[in-house]
Every structure is written in C-alpha cells, then in structure tokens.
N, C-alpha and C. Protein backbone atom coordinates (compact mmCIF):
# COMPACT_ATOMS: atom_id res chain seq x y z
N UNK A 1 -41.81 76.33 -32.21
CA UNK A 1 -41.04 76.44 -31.19
C UNK A 1 -41.73 75.61 -29.88
N UNK A 2 -42.90 75.94 -29.67
CA UNK A 2 -42.94 75.12 -28.49
C UNK A 2 -43.03 73.41 -28.97
N UNK A 3 -43.82 72.93 -30.29
CA UNK A 3 -43.75 71.74 -30.68
C UNK A 3 -42.48 71.41 -30.92
N UNK A 4 -41.54 72.47 -30.90
CA UNK A 4 -39.62 71.66 -31.19
C UNK A 4 -39.43 71.88 -29.93
N UNK A 5 -39.92 71.97 -28.86
CA UNK A 5 -39.61 71.91 -27.11
C UNK A 5 -39.87 70.91 -26.56
N UNK A 6 -41.70 70.15 -27.15
CA UNK A 6 -42.17 69.29 -26.58
C UNK A 6 -40.91 67.97 -27.58
N UNK A 7 -41.25 67.93 -28.86
CA UNK A 7 -40.43 66.64 -29.41
C UNK A 7 -39.05 67.03 -28.46
N UNK A 8 -38.20 67.70 -28.33
CA UNK A 8 -37.08 67.26 -27.48
C UNK A 8 -37.14 66.69 -26.52
N UNK A 9 -38.19 67.33 -25.33
CA UNK A 9 -38.28 66.59 -24.47
C UNK A 9 -38.68 65.44 -24.60
N UNK A 10 -39.96 64.85 -25.65
CA UNK A 10 -39.98 63.72 -26.01
C UNK A 10 -38.52 63.02 -26.15
N UNK A 11 -37.37 63.07 -27.21
CA UNK A 11 -36.52 62.40 -27.62
C UNK A 11 -35.68 62.43 -26.14
N UNK A 12 -35.75 63.02 -25.35
CA UNK A 12 -34.58 63.37 -23.96
C UNK A 12 -35.46 62.22 -22.91
N UNK A 13 -36.82 61.82 -23.33
CA UNK A 13 -37.83 61.33 -22.28
C UNK A 13 -37.47 60.03 -22.93
N UNK A 14 -36.99 59.78 -24.13
CA UNK A 14 -37.43 58.44 -24.65
C UNK A 14 -35.98 57.99 -24.63
N UNK A 15 -34.61 58.82 -24.84
CA UNK A 15 -33.03 58.60 -24.15
C UNK A 15 -33.17 58.38 -23.04
N UNK A 16 -33.85 58.85 -21.95
CA UNK A 16 -33.84 58.21 -20.64
C UNK A 16 -34.20 56.99 -20.81
N UNK A 17 -35.59 57.20 -21.09
CA UNK A 17 -36.35 55.32 -21.12
C UNK A 17 -35.13 54.31 -21.60
N UNK A 18 -34.01 54.73 -22.89
CA UNK A 18 -33.66 53.76 -23.82
C UNK A 18 -32.08 53.99 -22.71
N UNK A 19 -31.53 54.82 -22.19
CA UNK A 19 -30.28 54.30 -21.49
C UNK A 19 -31.14 53.55 -20.05
N UNK A 20 -31.65 53.89 -19.43
CA UNK A 20 -31.91 53.13 -18.23
C UNK A 20 -32.43 51.63 -18.73
N UNK A 21 -32.76 51.65 -19.79
CA UNK A 21 -33.01 49.93 -20.22
C UNK A 21 -31.81 49.49 -20.05
N UNK A 22 -31.47 50.22 -21.34
CA UNK A 22 -29.56 49.66 -21.08
C UNK A 22 -29.55 49.18 -19.91
N UNK A 23 -29.49 49.71 -19.07
CA UNK A 23 -28.91 50.55 -17.75
C UNK A 23 -29.33 49.11 -16.94
N UNK A 24 -30.65 48.57 -17.08
CA UNK A 24 -31.15 47.56 -16.42
C UNK A 24 -30.57 46.33 -17.46
N UNK A 25 -30.81 46.18 -18.51
CA UNK A 25 -30.26 44.99 -19.08
C UNK A 25 -28.85 44.66 -18.94
N UNK A 26 -28.00 45.86 -18.76
CA UNK A 26 -26.31 45.66 -18.50
C UNK A 26 -26.31 45.02 -16.69
N UNK A 27 -27.51 45.62 -16.18
CA UNK A 27 -27.54 45.43 -14.31
C UNK A 27 -28.00 43.40 -14.57
N UNK A 28 -28.81 43.45 -15.63
CA UNK A 28 -28.73 42.02 -15.01
C UNK A 28 -28.04 41.20 -16.16
N UNK A 29 -27.36 41.54 -16.66
CA UNK A 29 -26.41 40.72 -17.85
C UNK A 29 -25.57 40.85 -16.79
N UNK A 30 -24.55 41.74 -15.87
CA UNK A 30 -23.84 40.94 -15.26
C UNK A 30 -24.28 40.80 -13.37
N UNK A 31 -25.74 40.39 -13.28
CA UNK A 31 -26.26 39.65 -12.22
C UNK A 31 -26.02 38.08 -13.00
N UNK A 32 -26.35 37.93 -14.41
CA UNK A 32 -26.27 36.56 -14.94
C UNK A 32 -24.55 36.35 -15.10
N UNK A 33 -23.38 37.18 -14.86
CA UNK A 33 -22.55 36.89 -15.27
C UNK A 33 -21.81 36.69 -13.42
N UNK A 34 -22.29 37.07 -12.52
CA UNK A 34 -22.22 37.20 -11.44
C UNK A 34 -22.51 35.74 -11.28
N UNK A 35 -23.53 35.04 -10.85
CA UNK A 35 -24.02 33.52 -11.31
C UNK A 35 -23.33 32.24 -11.92
N UNK A 36 -22.78 32.71 -12.63
CA UNK A 36 -22.35 31.85 -13.55
C UNK A 36 -20.91 32.28 -13.15
N UNK A 37 -19.78 33.18 -12.91
CA UNK A 37 -19.14 33.08 -11.85
C UNK A 37 -18.92 32.07 -10.48
N UNK A 38 -20.50 32.06 -9.77
CA UNK A 38 -20.88 31.20 -8.86
C UNK A 38 -20.94 30.17 -8.84
N UNK A 39 -21.69 29.81 -9.61
CA UNK A 39 -21.67 28.43 -10.23
C UNK A 39 -20.09 27.69 -10.68
N UNK A 40 -19.37 28.51 -11.36
CA UNK A 40 -18.34 27.80 -11.68
C UNK A 40 -17.26 27.62 -10.68
N UNK A 41 -17.28 28.93 -9.44
CA UNK A 41 -16.44 28.31 -8.26
C UNK A 41 -17.21 27.19 -7.41
N UNK A 42 -18.14 27.28 -7.47
CA UNK A 42 -18.93 25.98 -6.81
C UNK A 42 -18.48 24.31 -7.21
N UNK A 43 -18.46 25.09 -8.56
CA UNK A 43 -17.66 22.80 -9.77
C UNK A 43 -16.12 23.05 -9.31
N UNK A 44 -15.75 24.34 -9.51
CA UNK A 44 -14.81 24.12 -8.91
C UNK A 44 -14.01 23.36 -7.66
N UNK A 45 -14.56 24.24 -6.95
CA UNK A 45 -14.41 24.32 -5.29
C UNK A 45 -15.02 22.56 -4.88
N UNK A 46 -15.82 22.24 -5.59
CA UNK A 46 -16.89 20.65 -5.67
C UNK A 46 -15.61 20.00 -5.73
N UNK A 47 -14.74 20.09 -7.43
CA UNK A 47 -14.30 18.78 -7.83
C UNK A 47 -13.04 19.18 -6.76
N UNK A 48 -12.17 20.67 -6.07
CA UNK A 48 -11.18 20.11 -5.34
C UNK A 48 -11.98 19.38 -4.63
N UNK A 49 -12.65 19.36 -3.52
CA UNK A 49 -13.51 18.86 -2.61
C UNK A 49 -13.18 17.53 -2.49
N UNK A 50 -13.73 17.13 -3.61
CA UNK A 50 -13.99 15.42 -4.30
C UNK A 50 -12.46 14.86 -4.48
N UNK A 51 -11.27 15.46 -5.26
CA UNK A 51 -9.96 14.95 -5.33
C UNK A 51 -9.33 15.17 -4.02
N UNK A 52 -9.68 15.92 -3.05
CA UNK A 52 -9.14 15.66 -1.81
C UNK A 52 -10.19 14.47 -1.32
N UNK A 53 -11.35 14.41 -1.14
CA UNK A 53 -11.70 13.32 -0.63
C UNK A 53 -11.33 11.78 -1.15
N UNK A 54 -10.90 12.24 -2.58
CA UNK A 54 -10.67 10.98 -3.51
C UNK A 54 -9.02 10.43 -2.77
N UNK A 55 -7.93 11.11 -2.85
CA UNK A 55 -6.72 11.24 -2.06
C UNK A 55 -6.79 10.31 -0.62
N UNK A 56 -8.32 11.21 0.28
CA UNK A 56 -8.07 10.91 1.68
C UNK A 56 -8.59 9.26 1.13
N UNK A 57 -9.69 8.66 0.97
CA UNK A 57 -10.16 7.48 0.71
C UNK A 57 -8.74 6.61 -0.28
N UNK A 58 -8.29 7.05 -0.85
CA UNK A 58 -6.82 6.37 -1.41
C UNK A 58 -6.07 6.11 -0.45
N UNK A 59 -5.62 7.04 0.22
CA UNK A 59 -4.97 6.43 1.23
C UNK A 59 -5.30 5.93 2.41
N UNK A 60 -6.60 6.06 2.75
CA UNK A 60 -7.17 5.15 3.52
C UNK A 60 -7.40 3.50 3.66
N UNK A 61 -7.06 3.55 2.16
CA UNK A 61 -7.24 2.13 1.07
C UNK A 61 -5.98 1.46 1.51
N UNK A 62 -4.85 2.60 1.32
CA UNK A 62 -3.75 1.88 1.33
C UNK A 62 -2.89 1.90 2.48
N UNK A 63 -3.62 2.55 4.07
CA UNK A 63 -3.20 1.84 4.82
C UNK A 63 -3.87 0.83 5.82
N UNK A 64 -6.07 0.42 4.90
CA UNK A 64 -5.92 -1.10 5.32
C UNK A 64 -5.22 -2.06 4.41
N UNK A 65 -4.81 -2.27 3.45
CA UNK A 65 -4.00 -2.55 3.16
C UNK A 65 -2.88 -3.07 3.20
N UNK A 66 -2.19 -2.57 3.69
CA UNK A 66 -0.75 -2.25 4.41
C UNK A 66 -1.02 -3.10 5.79
N UNK A 67 -2.21 -2.60 6.33
CA UNK A 67 -2.42 -3.02 8.16
C UNK A 67 -3.33 -4.98 7.63
N UNK A 68 -3.62 -5.24 6.70
CA UNK A 68 -4.05 -6.54 6.65
C UNK A 68 -2.86 -6.80 5.82
N UNK A 69 -2.24 -6.45 5.07
CA UNK A 69 -0.61 -7.33 5.11
C UNK A 69 0.18 -7.56 6.21
N UNK A 70 0.04 -6.30 6.88
CA UNK A 70 0.92 -6.97 8.48
C UNK A 70 0.17 -8.21 9.12
N UNK A 71 -1.04 -7.93 9.17
CA UNK A 71 -1.81 -8.74 10.20
C UNK A 71 -1.52 -9.71 9.31
N UNK A 72 -1.55 -10.39 8.24
CA UNK A 72 -1.37 -11.28 6.76
C UNK A 72 0.13 -12.40 7.46
N UNK A 73 0.68 -11.40 7.34
CA UNK A 73 2.61 -11.42 8.01
C UNK A 73 2.35 -12.33 9.51
N UNK A 74 2.09 -11.29 10.07
CA UNK A 74 2.40 -11.57 11.80
C UNK A 74 1.03 -13.46 11.74
N UNK A 75 -0.14 -13.72 11.24
CA UNK A 75 -0.51 -15.01 11.50
C UNK A 75 0.75 -15.57 10.65
N UNK A 76 1.28 -15.37 9.13
CA UNK A 76 2.41 -16.71 8.81
C UNK A 76 2.78 -16.41 9.87
N UNK A 77 3.97 -15.64 10.20
CA UNK A 77 4.92 -16.35 11.73
C UNK A 77 4.66 -17.21 12.35
N UNK A 78 3.35 -16.86 12.94
CA UNK A 78 2.21 -17.20 14.43
C UNK A 78 2.58 -18.91 13.69
N UNK A 79 1.94 -19.19 12.37
CA UNK A 79 1.68 -20.14 11.61
C UNK A 79 2.71 -21.31 11.57
N UNK A 80 3.88 -20.34 11.25
CA UNK A 80 5.14 -20.98 10.90
C UNK A 80 5.81 -21.26 12.62
N UNK A 81 5.72 -20.46 13.13
CA UNK A 81 6.29 -21.03 14.94
C UNK A 81 5.63 -21.78 15.39
N UNK A 82 4.16 -22.35 15.20
CA UNK A 82 3.35 -23.33 15.63
C UNK A 82 3.70 -24.74 14.82
N UNK A 83 3.73 -24.44 12.96
CA UNK A 83 4.34 -25.71 12.83
C UNK A 83 5.86 -26.07 13.15
N UNK A 84 7.06 -25.40 13.54
CA UNK A 84 8.07 -25.19 13.73
C UNK A 84 7.93 -26.03 15.18
N UNK A 85 7.06 -25.62 16.15
CA UNK A 85 7.33 -26.50 17.71
C UNK A 85 6.52 -27.16 17.38
N UNK A 86 5.60 -27.58 16.86
CA UNK A 86 4.84 -29.33 16.27
C UNK A 86 5.88 -30.28 15.67
N UNK A 87 6.15 -29.68 14.60
CA UNK A 87 7.34 -30.28 14.14
C UNK A 87 8.60 -30.83 14.87
N UNK A 88 9.21 -29.73 15.81
CA UNK A 88 10.38 -29.82 16.97
C UNK A 88 9.38 -31.37 18.29
N UNK A 89 8.22 -30.70 18.39
CA UNK A 89 7.32 -31.80 19.26
C UNK A 89 7.37 -33.31 18.90
N UNK A 90 7.42 -33.22 17.38
CA UNK A 90 7.00 -34.61 17.14
C UNK A 90 8.86 -35.33 17.11
N UNK A 91 9.35 -34.21 16.59
CA UNK A 91 11.21 -35.20 16.24
C UNK A 91 10.86 -35.77 17.63
N UNK A 92 11.12 -34.67 19.10
CA UNK A 92 10.87 -35.14 20.55
C UNK A 92 10.48 -36.57 20.73
N UNK A 93 9.29 -36.52 20.22
CA UNK A 93 7.91 -37.79 20.41
C UNK A 93 8.80 -38.88 19.23
N UNK A 94 9.45 -38.79 18.34
CA UNK A 94 10.16 -40.07 17.63
C UNK A 94 11.03 -39.77 18.41
N UNK A 95 11.92 -39.37 18.30
CA UNK A 95 13.58 -39.28 19.14
C UNK A 95 13.29 -40.27 21.05
N UNK A 96 11.92 -40.09 21.04
CA UNK A 96 11.73 -40.95 22.14
C UNK A 96 11.69 -41.83 22.09
N UNK A 97 10.86 -42.22 20.69
CA UNK A 97 10.39 -43.77 20.27
C UNK A 97 11.91 -44.15 20.34
N UNK A 98 12.41 -43.39 18.97
CA UNK A 98 13.84 -44.79 18.92
C UNK A 98 14.54 -45.26 20.65
N UNK A 99 14.84 -44.00 21.21
CA UNK A 99 15.39 -44.47 22.17
C UNK A 99 14.93 -45.51 23.04
N UNK A 100 13.71 -45.47 23.57
CA UNK A 100 12.95 -46.28 24.17
C UNK A 100 12.80 -47.63 23.30
N UNK A 101 13.17 -47.61 22.04
CA UNK A 101 13.21 -49.14 20.68
C UNK A 101 14.66 -49.70 21.06
N UNK A 102 15.29 -48.81 21.24
CA UNK A 102 16.75 -49.10 21.47
C UNK A 102 16.75 -49.82 23.07
N UNK A 103 16.47 -49.27 23.69
CA UNK A 103 16.59 -49.42 25.38
C UNK A 103 15.57 -50.80 25.19
N UNK A 104 14.54 -51.43 24.39
CA UNK A 104 13.97 -51.88 24.62
C UNK A 104 14.56 -53.56 23.85
N UNK A 105 15.39 -53.05 22.46
CA UNK A 105 16.10 -54.00 22.28
C UNK A 105 17.35 -54.18 23.13
N UNK A 106 18.05 -53.69 23.67
CA UNK A 106 19.07 -53.66 24.33
C UNK A 106 18.52 -54.74 25.76
N UNK A 107 17.18 -54.35 26.15
CA UNK A 107 17.00 -55.48 27.65
C UNK A 107 16.29 -56.71 27.23
N UNK A 108 16.15 -56.65 25.39
CA UNK A 108 15.45 -58.14 25.04
C UNK A 108 16.73 -58.59 24.53
N UNK A 109 17.43 -57.92 24.57
CA UNK A 109 18.97 -59.36 23.99
C UNK A 109 19.64 -59.34 25.34
N UNK A 110 19.33 -58.39 26.59
CA UNK A 110 20.31 -58.60 27.59
C UNK A 110 19.49 -59.97 28.21
N UNK A 111 18.18 -59.63 28.12
CA UNK A 111 17.49 -61.14 28.74
C UNK A 111 17.28 -62.02 27.89
N UNK A 112 17.15 -61.99 26.79
CA UNK A 112 17.57 -63.23 26.23
C UNK A 112 19.10 -63.62 26.31
N UNK A 113 20.18 -62.72 26.53
CA UNK A 113 21.22 -63.37 27.19
C UNK A 113 21.56 -64.09 29.02
N UNK A 114 20.31 -63.28 29.40
CA UNK A 114 20.62 -64.08 30.23
C UNK A 114 19.53 -65.38 31.31
N UNK A 115 18.28 -65.38 30.05
CA UNK A 115 17.68 -66.30 29.95
C UNK A 115 18.05 -68.13 29.01
N UNK A 116 19.27 -67.17 28.34
CA UNK A 116 20.40 -68.55 27.92
C UNK A 116 21.01 -69.04 28.83
N UNK A 117 21.49 -67.71 29.66
CA UNK A 117 22.76 -68.59 31.24
C UNK A 117 22.21 -69.48 31.91
N UNK A 118 20.69 -68.65 32.28
CA UNK A 118 19.76 -69.15 33.47
C UNK A 118 19.52 -71.13 32.62
N UNK A 119 18.93 -70.75 31.46
CA UNK A 119 18.74 -72.26 30.95
C UNK A 119 20.24 -72.84 31.29
N UNK A 120 21.13 -72.22 30.62
CA UNK A 120 22.11 -73.53 30.63
C UNK A 120 22.62 -73.71 31.72
N UNK A 121 22.85 -73.06 33.07
CA UNK A 121 22.75 -72.58 34.28
C UNK A 121 22.25 -74.49 34.80
N UNK A 122 20.48 -74.05 34.53
CA UNK A 122 19.76 -74.85 34.83
C UNK A 122 19.89 -76.63 34.32
N UNK A 123 20.15 -76.07 33.16
CA UNK A 123 20.49 -77.68 32.26
C UNK A 123 21.86 -78.56 32.55
N UNK A 124 23.22 -77.32 33.24
CA UNK A 124 24.08 -77.64 34.24
C UNK A 124 23.95 -78.24 35.82
N UNK A 125 23.18 -77.40 36.01
CA UNK A 125 22.58 -77.85 37.44
C UNK A 125 21.90 -79.59 37.20
N UNK A 126 21.22 -79.58 36.64
CA UNK A 126 20.19 -80.32 36.10
C UNK A 126 20.72 -81.79 35.47
N UNK A 127 22.05 -81.68 34.89
CA UNK A 127 23.33 -82.57 34.50
C UNK A 127 23.89 -82.97 35.59
N UNK A 128 23.83 -81.88 36.23
CA UNK A 128 24.95 -82.32 37.87
C UNK A 128 24.47 -82.91 38.69
N UNK A 129 23.04 -82.59 39.42
CA UNK A 129 22.56 -83.68 40.07
C UNK A 129 21.75 -84.81 39.14
N UNK A 130 22.16 -85.31 38.49
CA UNK A 130 21.37 -86.09 37.78
C UNK A 130 22.72 -87.39 37.55
N UNK A 131 24.12 -86.78 38.03
CA UNK A 131 25.04 -87.28 37.83
C UNK A 131 25.31 -87.71 39.13
N UNK A 132 25.19 -86.79 40.15
CA UNK A 132 25.59 -87.17 41.25
C UNK A 132 24.47 -88.08 41.62
N UNK A 133 23.12 -88.34 41.12
CA UNK A 133 22.45 -89.12 41.89
C UNK A 133 23.16 -90.46 40.80
N UNK A 134 23.30 -90.68 40.51
CA UNK A 134 23.76 -91.85 39.42
C UNK A 134 25.29 -91.92 40.26
C-alpha cells in the first residue's frame, strides 16, 4: 500500500510537472503570439505612416508644380507685356520716322519750289537788268 502511495505521489508529481511544462509552453506561445501581433501592428502603423507621408509628399509636389506653373504664367505675361511695349515703341519710332520723312519731303518740295521761284526771279532780274542796260 505504501508503494501504491509512492506511485500515486509519483504520478501526481509527474502530472504537476506535465501541467507546469504545458503552462510554460502555453505562456511561451502566448508571448510569441503577442510578439507577432506587436510586429503586425508595427508593420500596419509603419505602412499607414508611409502612406500619409506619400500623400503629403504628393501634395507638396503638386503645390510646387502649381507654384511653378503660376510663376511661368507670370513670366510669360511679363514677357508679353515687354514685347508689347517694345512693339509699341518701335511703331512709335517708325511713325516718327515716317512723319519726319513726310515733313522732309514737304520741305524739299517747298525748297525746290522756292529755289525755282528764286531762280526765275534772278533770271528775270538779270534779264531786266540786261534789258535796262541795253
């Protein structure tokens, strides 16, 4: 009977060891599962953060592109304005040149007319003085 008792205690001890080992294995498995969940959460969090950063970078690039387009449009407007002013200035200079040429032509015409009158007058005067002396 004492042997039976010893065997019973040995079985109980083995059962306790077995249960203890199973508990430790379960605890280890739970720790591993918690670690896998933590890693999964970290991956998801990292992906979300990267997605947010990507969206922010995309928005920043779009803002930069928009600003560049606005600057390009402003540059083109200024260039067109300078070209328009230059064109107007050139037209004014050309018109001034044409006006000067017309005035010079009129003066040349008037000068030729006066020269012709003076020449005729001198000729008449000369003829008159020749006739008078004869």
